[in-house]
mmCIF file of C-alpha atoms in Angstrom:
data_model
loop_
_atom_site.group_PDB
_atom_site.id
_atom_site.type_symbol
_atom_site.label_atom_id
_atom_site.label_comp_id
_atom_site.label_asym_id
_atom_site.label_seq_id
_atom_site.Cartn_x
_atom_site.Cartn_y
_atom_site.Cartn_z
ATOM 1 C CA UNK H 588 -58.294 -10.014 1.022
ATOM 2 C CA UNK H 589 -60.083 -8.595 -1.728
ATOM 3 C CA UNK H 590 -58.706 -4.905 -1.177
ATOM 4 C CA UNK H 591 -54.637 -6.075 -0.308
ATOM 5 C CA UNK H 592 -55.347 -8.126 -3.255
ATOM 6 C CA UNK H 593 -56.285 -4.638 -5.841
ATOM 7 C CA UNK H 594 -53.591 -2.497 -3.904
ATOM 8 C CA UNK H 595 -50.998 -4.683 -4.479
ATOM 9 C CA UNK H 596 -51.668 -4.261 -8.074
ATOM 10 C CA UNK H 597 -51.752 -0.734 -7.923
ATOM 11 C CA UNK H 598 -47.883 -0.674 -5.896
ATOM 12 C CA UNK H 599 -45.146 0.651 -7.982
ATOM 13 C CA UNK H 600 -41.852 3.103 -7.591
ATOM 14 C CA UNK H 601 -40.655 6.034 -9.747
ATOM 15 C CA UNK H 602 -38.267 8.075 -8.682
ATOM 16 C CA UNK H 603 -38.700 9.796 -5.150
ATOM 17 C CA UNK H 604 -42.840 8.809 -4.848
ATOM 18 C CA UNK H 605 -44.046 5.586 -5.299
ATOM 19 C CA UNK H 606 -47.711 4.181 -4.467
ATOM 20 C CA UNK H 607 -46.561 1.281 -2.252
ATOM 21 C CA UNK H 608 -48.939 -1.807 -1.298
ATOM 22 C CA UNK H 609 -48.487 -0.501 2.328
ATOM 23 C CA UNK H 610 -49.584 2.500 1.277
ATOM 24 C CA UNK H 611 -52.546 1.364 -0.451
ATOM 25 C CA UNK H 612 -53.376 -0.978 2.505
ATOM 26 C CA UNK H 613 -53.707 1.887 4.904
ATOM 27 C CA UNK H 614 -55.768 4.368 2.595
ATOM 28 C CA UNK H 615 -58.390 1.524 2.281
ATOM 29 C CA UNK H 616 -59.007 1.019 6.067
ATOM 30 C CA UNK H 617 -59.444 4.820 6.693
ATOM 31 C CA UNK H 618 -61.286 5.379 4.069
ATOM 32 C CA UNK H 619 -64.486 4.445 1.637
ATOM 33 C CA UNK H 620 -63.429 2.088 -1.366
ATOM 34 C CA UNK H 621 -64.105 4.439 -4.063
ATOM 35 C CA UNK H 622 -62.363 7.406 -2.185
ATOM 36 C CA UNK H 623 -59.142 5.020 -1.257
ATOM 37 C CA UNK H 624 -59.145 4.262 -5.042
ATOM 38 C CA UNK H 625 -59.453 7.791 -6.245
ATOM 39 C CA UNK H 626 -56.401 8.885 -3.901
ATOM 40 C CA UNK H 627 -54.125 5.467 -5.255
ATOM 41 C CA UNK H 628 -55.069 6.693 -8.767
ATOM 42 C CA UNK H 629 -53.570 10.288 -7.723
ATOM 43 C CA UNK H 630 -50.357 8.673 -5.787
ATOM 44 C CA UNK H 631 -50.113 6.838 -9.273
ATOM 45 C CA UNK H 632 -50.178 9.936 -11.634
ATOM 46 C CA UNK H 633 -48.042 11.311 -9.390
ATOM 47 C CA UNK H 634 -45.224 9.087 -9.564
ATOM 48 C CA UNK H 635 -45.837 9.144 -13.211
ATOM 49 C CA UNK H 636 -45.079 12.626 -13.102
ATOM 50 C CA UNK H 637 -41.405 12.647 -11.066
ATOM 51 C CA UNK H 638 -40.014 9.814 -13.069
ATOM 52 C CA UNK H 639 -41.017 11.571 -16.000
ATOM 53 C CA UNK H 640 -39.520 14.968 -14.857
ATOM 54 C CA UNK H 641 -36.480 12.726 -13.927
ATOM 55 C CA UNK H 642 -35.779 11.740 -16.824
ATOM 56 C CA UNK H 643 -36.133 14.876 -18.199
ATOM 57 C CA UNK H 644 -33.433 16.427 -15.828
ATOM 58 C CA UNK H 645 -30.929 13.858 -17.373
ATOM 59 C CA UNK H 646 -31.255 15.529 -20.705
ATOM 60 C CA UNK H 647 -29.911 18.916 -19.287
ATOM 61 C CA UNK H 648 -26.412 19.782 -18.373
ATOM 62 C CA UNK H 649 -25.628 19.960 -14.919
ATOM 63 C CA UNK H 650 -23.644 23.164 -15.292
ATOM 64 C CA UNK H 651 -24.470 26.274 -17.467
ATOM 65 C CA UNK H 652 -21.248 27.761 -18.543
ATOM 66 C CA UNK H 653 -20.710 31.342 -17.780
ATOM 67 C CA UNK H 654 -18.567 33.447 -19.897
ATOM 68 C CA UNK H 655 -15.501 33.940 -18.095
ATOM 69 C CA UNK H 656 -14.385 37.451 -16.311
ATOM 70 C CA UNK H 657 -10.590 38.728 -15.729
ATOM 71 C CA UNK H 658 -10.042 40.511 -12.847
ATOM 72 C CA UNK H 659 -8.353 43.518 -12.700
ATOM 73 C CA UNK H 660 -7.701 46.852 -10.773
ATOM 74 C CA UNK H 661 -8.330 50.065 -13.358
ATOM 75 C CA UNK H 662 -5.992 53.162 -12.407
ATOM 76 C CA UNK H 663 -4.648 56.258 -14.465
ATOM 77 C CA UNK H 664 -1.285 56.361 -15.711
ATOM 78 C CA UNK H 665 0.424 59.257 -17.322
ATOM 79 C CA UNK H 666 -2.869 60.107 -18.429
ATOM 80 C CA UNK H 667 -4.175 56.744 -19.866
ATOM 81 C CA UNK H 668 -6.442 54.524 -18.136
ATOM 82 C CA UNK H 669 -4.594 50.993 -17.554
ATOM 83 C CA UNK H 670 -5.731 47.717 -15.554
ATOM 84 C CA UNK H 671 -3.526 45.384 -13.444
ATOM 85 C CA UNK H 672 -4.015 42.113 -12.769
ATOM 86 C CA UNK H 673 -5.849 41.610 -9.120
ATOM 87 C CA UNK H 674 -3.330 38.509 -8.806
ATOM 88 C CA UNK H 675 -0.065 40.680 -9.583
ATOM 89 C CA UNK H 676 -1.624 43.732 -6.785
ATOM 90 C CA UNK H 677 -0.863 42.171 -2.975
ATOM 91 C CA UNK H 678 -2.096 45.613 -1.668
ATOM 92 C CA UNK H 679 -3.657 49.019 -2.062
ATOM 93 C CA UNK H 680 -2.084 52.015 0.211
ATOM 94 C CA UNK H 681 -2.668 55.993 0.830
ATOM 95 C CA UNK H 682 0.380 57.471 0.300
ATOM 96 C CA UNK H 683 2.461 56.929 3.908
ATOM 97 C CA UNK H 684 2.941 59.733 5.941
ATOM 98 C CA UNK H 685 6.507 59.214 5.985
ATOM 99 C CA UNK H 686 8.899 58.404 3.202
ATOM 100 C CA UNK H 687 12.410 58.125 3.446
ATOM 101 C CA UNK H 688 15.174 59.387 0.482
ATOM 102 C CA UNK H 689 17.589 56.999 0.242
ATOM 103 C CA UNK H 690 20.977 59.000 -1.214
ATOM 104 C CA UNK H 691 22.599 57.571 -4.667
ATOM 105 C CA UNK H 692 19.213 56.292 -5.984
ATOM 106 C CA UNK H 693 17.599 57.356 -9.196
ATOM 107 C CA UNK H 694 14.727 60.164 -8.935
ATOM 108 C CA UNK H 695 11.633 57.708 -9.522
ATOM 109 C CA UNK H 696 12.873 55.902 -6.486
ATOM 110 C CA UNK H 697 11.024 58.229 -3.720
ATOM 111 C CA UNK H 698 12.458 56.548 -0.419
ATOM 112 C CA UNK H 699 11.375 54.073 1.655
ATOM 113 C CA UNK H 700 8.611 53.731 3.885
ATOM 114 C CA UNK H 701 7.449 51.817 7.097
ATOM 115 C CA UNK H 702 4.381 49.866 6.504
ATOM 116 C CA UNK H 703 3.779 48.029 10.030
ATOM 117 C CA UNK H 704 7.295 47.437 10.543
ATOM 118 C CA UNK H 705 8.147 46.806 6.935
ATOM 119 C CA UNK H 706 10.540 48.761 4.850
ATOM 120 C CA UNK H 707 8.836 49.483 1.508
ATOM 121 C CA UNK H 708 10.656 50.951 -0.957
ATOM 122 C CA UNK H 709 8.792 53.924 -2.918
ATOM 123 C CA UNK H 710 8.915 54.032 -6.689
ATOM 124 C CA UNK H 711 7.043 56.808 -8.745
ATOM 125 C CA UNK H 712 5.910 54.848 -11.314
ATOM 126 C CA UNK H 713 4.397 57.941 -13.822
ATOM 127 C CA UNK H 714 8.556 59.089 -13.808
ATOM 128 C CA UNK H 715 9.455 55.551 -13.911
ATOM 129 C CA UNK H 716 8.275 54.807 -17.342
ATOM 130 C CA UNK H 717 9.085 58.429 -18.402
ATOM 131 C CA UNK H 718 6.205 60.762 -17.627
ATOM 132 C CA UNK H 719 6.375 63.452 -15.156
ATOM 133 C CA UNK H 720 6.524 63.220 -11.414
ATOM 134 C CA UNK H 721 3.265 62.561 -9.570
ATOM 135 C CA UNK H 722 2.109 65.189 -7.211
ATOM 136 C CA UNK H 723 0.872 63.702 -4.595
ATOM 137 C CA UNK H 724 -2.780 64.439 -3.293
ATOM 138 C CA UNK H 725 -5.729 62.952 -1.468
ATOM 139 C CA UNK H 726 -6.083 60.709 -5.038
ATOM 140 C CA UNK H 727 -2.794 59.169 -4.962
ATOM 141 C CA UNK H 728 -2.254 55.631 -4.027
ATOM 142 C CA UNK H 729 0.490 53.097 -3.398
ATOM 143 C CA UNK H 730 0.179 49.519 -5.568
ATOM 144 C CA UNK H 731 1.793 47.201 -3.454
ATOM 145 C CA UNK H 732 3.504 44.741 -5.812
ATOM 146 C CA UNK H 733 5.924 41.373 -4.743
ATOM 147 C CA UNK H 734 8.230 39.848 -6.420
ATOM 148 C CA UNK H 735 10.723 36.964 -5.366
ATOM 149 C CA UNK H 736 9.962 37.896 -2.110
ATOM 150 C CA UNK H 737 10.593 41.488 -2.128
ATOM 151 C CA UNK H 738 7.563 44.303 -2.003
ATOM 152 C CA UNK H 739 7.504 47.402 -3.577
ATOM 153 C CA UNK H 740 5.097 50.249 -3.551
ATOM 154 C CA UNK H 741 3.963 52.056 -6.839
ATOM 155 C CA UNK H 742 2.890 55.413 -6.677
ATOM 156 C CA UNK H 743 0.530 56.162 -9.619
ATOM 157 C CA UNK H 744 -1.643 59.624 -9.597
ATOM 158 C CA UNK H 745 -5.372 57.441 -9.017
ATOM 159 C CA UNK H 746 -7.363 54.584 -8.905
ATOM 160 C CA UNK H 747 -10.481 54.180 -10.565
ATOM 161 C CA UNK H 748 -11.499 50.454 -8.814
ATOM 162 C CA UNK H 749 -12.145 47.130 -9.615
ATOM 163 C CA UNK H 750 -13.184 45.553 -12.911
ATOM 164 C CA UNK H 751 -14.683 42.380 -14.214
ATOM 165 C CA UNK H 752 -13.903 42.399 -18.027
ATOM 166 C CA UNK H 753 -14.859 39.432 -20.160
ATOM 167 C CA UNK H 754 -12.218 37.338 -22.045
ATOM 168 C CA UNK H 755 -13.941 37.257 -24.829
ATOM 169 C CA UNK H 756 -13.825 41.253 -25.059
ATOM 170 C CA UNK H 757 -9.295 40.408 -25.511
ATOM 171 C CA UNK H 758 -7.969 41.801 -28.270
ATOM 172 C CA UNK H 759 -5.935 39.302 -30.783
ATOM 173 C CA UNK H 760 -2.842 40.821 -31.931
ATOM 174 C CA UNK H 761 -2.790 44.052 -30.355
ATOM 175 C CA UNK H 762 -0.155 46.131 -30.213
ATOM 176 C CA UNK H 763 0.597 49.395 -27.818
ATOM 177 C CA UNK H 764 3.083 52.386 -28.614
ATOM 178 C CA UNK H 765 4.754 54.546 -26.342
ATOM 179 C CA UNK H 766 6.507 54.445 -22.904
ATOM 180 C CA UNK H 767 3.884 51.379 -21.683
ATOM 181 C CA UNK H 768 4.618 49.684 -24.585
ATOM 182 C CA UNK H 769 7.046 47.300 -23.042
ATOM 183 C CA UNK H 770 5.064 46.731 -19.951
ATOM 184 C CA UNK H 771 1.449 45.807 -21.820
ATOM 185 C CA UNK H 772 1.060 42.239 -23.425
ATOM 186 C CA UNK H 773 -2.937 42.523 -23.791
ATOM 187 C CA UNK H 774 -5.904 44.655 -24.789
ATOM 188 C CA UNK H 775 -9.494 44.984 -23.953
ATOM 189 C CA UNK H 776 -11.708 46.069 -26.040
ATOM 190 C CA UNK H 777 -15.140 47.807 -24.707
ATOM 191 C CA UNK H 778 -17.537 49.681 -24.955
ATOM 192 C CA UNK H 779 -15.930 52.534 -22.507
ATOM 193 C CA UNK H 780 -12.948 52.086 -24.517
ATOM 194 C CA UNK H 781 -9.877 50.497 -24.742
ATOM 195 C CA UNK H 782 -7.873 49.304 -21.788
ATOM 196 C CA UNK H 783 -4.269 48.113 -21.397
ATOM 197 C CA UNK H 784 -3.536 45.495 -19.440
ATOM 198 C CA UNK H 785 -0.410 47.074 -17.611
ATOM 199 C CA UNK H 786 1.790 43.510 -16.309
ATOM 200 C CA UNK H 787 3.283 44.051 -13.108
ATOM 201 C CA UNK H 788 5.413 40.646 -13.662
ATOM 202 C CA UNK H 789 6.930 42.544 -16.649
ATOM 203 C CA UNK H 790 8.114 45.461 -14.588
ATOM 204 C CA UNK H 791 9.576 43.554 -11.725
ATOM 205 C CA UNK H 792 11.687 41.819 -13.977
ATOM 206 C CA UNK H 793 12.559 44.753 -16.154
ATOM 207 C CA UNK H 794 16.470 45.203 -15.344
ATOM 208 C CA UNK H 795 16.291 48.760 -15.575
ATOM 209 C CA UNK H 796 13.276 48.508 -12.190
ATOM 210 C CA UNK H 797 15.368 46.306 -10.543
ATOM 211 C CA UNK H 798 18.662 49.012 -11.357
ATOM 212 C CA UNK H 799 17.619 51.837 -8.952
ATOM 213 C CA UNK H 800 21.252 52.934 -7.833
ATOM 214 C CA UNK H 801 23.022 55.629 -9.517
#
């Protein structure tokens, strides 16, 4: 009686580990008195331990907050490196095979072209906003772009991939000149340089994009 008597005493919970009576009970019948006691005293520290490092935990966020990236697919332009929105790009194309003219359309509007049973209309984008026609090579590739349902493919000279750019990098109050002008609403700033945010949402809705009849 002695022994439940001392391991009750020695019963306690914090946290996940706790030194229960039950436990205590057990440890003395397999085990010398002073050996049984010696283990309790360790069950003891170590439930002194997790509540401590509990309590600890509650002092630190659950979350770490990562600066936050913009997504964006980099290609070249008339010469200038610009980045689209990955959100405003449904789909990336090789040139088709196969392009269609389609008579009493303006010259940046190449054709159309099936894209698995989908007529997709073709627009050079380079003589779009003014630049010269793109020659088309093993580089060239179509931006697939949708807009109030309709798709249109943009033929730009090259893409240089995929990047991750951090907001904080945005330029406040920038401004850029020349034929993008009216298609770029924001700036990054880095360390490769500056890049243009070209907005596909401004194009669509430019009327003269949506004007491509004589």
């Amino acid at each position: 009686m002695g022994d439940a008597t001392r391991s009750k005493g020695l019963s306690g919970k914090a946290g996940g580990c706790s030194a229960t009576s039950e436990q205590s009970r057990r440890v003395d019948w397999l085990m010398p008195e002073d050996k049984a006691q010696e283990l309790q005293s360790v069950l003891q520290r170590l439930a002194d331990i997790d509540r401590r490092s509990r309590a600890q935990e509650s002092l630190v966020p659950a979350t770490v907050i990562k600066e936050e990236d913009w997504q964006g697919l980099a290609f070249v332009l008339d010469g200038v490196k610009v980045i689209a929105a990955m959100n405003e790009i449904r789909e990336l194309l090789p040139y088709p095979e196969s392009v269609t003219r389609v008579p009493g359309t303006k010259n940046w509007m190449l054709g159309l072209a099936n894209i698995r049973g989908e007529l997709l209309p073709i627009v050079d984008l380079q003589l779009f906003i003014g630049g010269g026609a793109i020659s088309v090579n093993e580089q060239s590739r179509v931006l697939v772009i949708r807009n109030q349902g309709t798709s249109t493919g943009l033929l730009v000279s090259s893409v240089i991939g995929m990047r991750h750019l951090p907001v904080s990098k945005k330029m406040t109050d920038a401004h850029f000149e020349g034929s993008l002008g009216r298609y770029v609403y924001d700036v990054f700033g880095l360390e490769d340089g500056v890049w243009p945010v070209f907005s596909m949402a401004a194009l669509a809705n430019d009327e003269h994009f949506m004007a491509a009849a004589l």
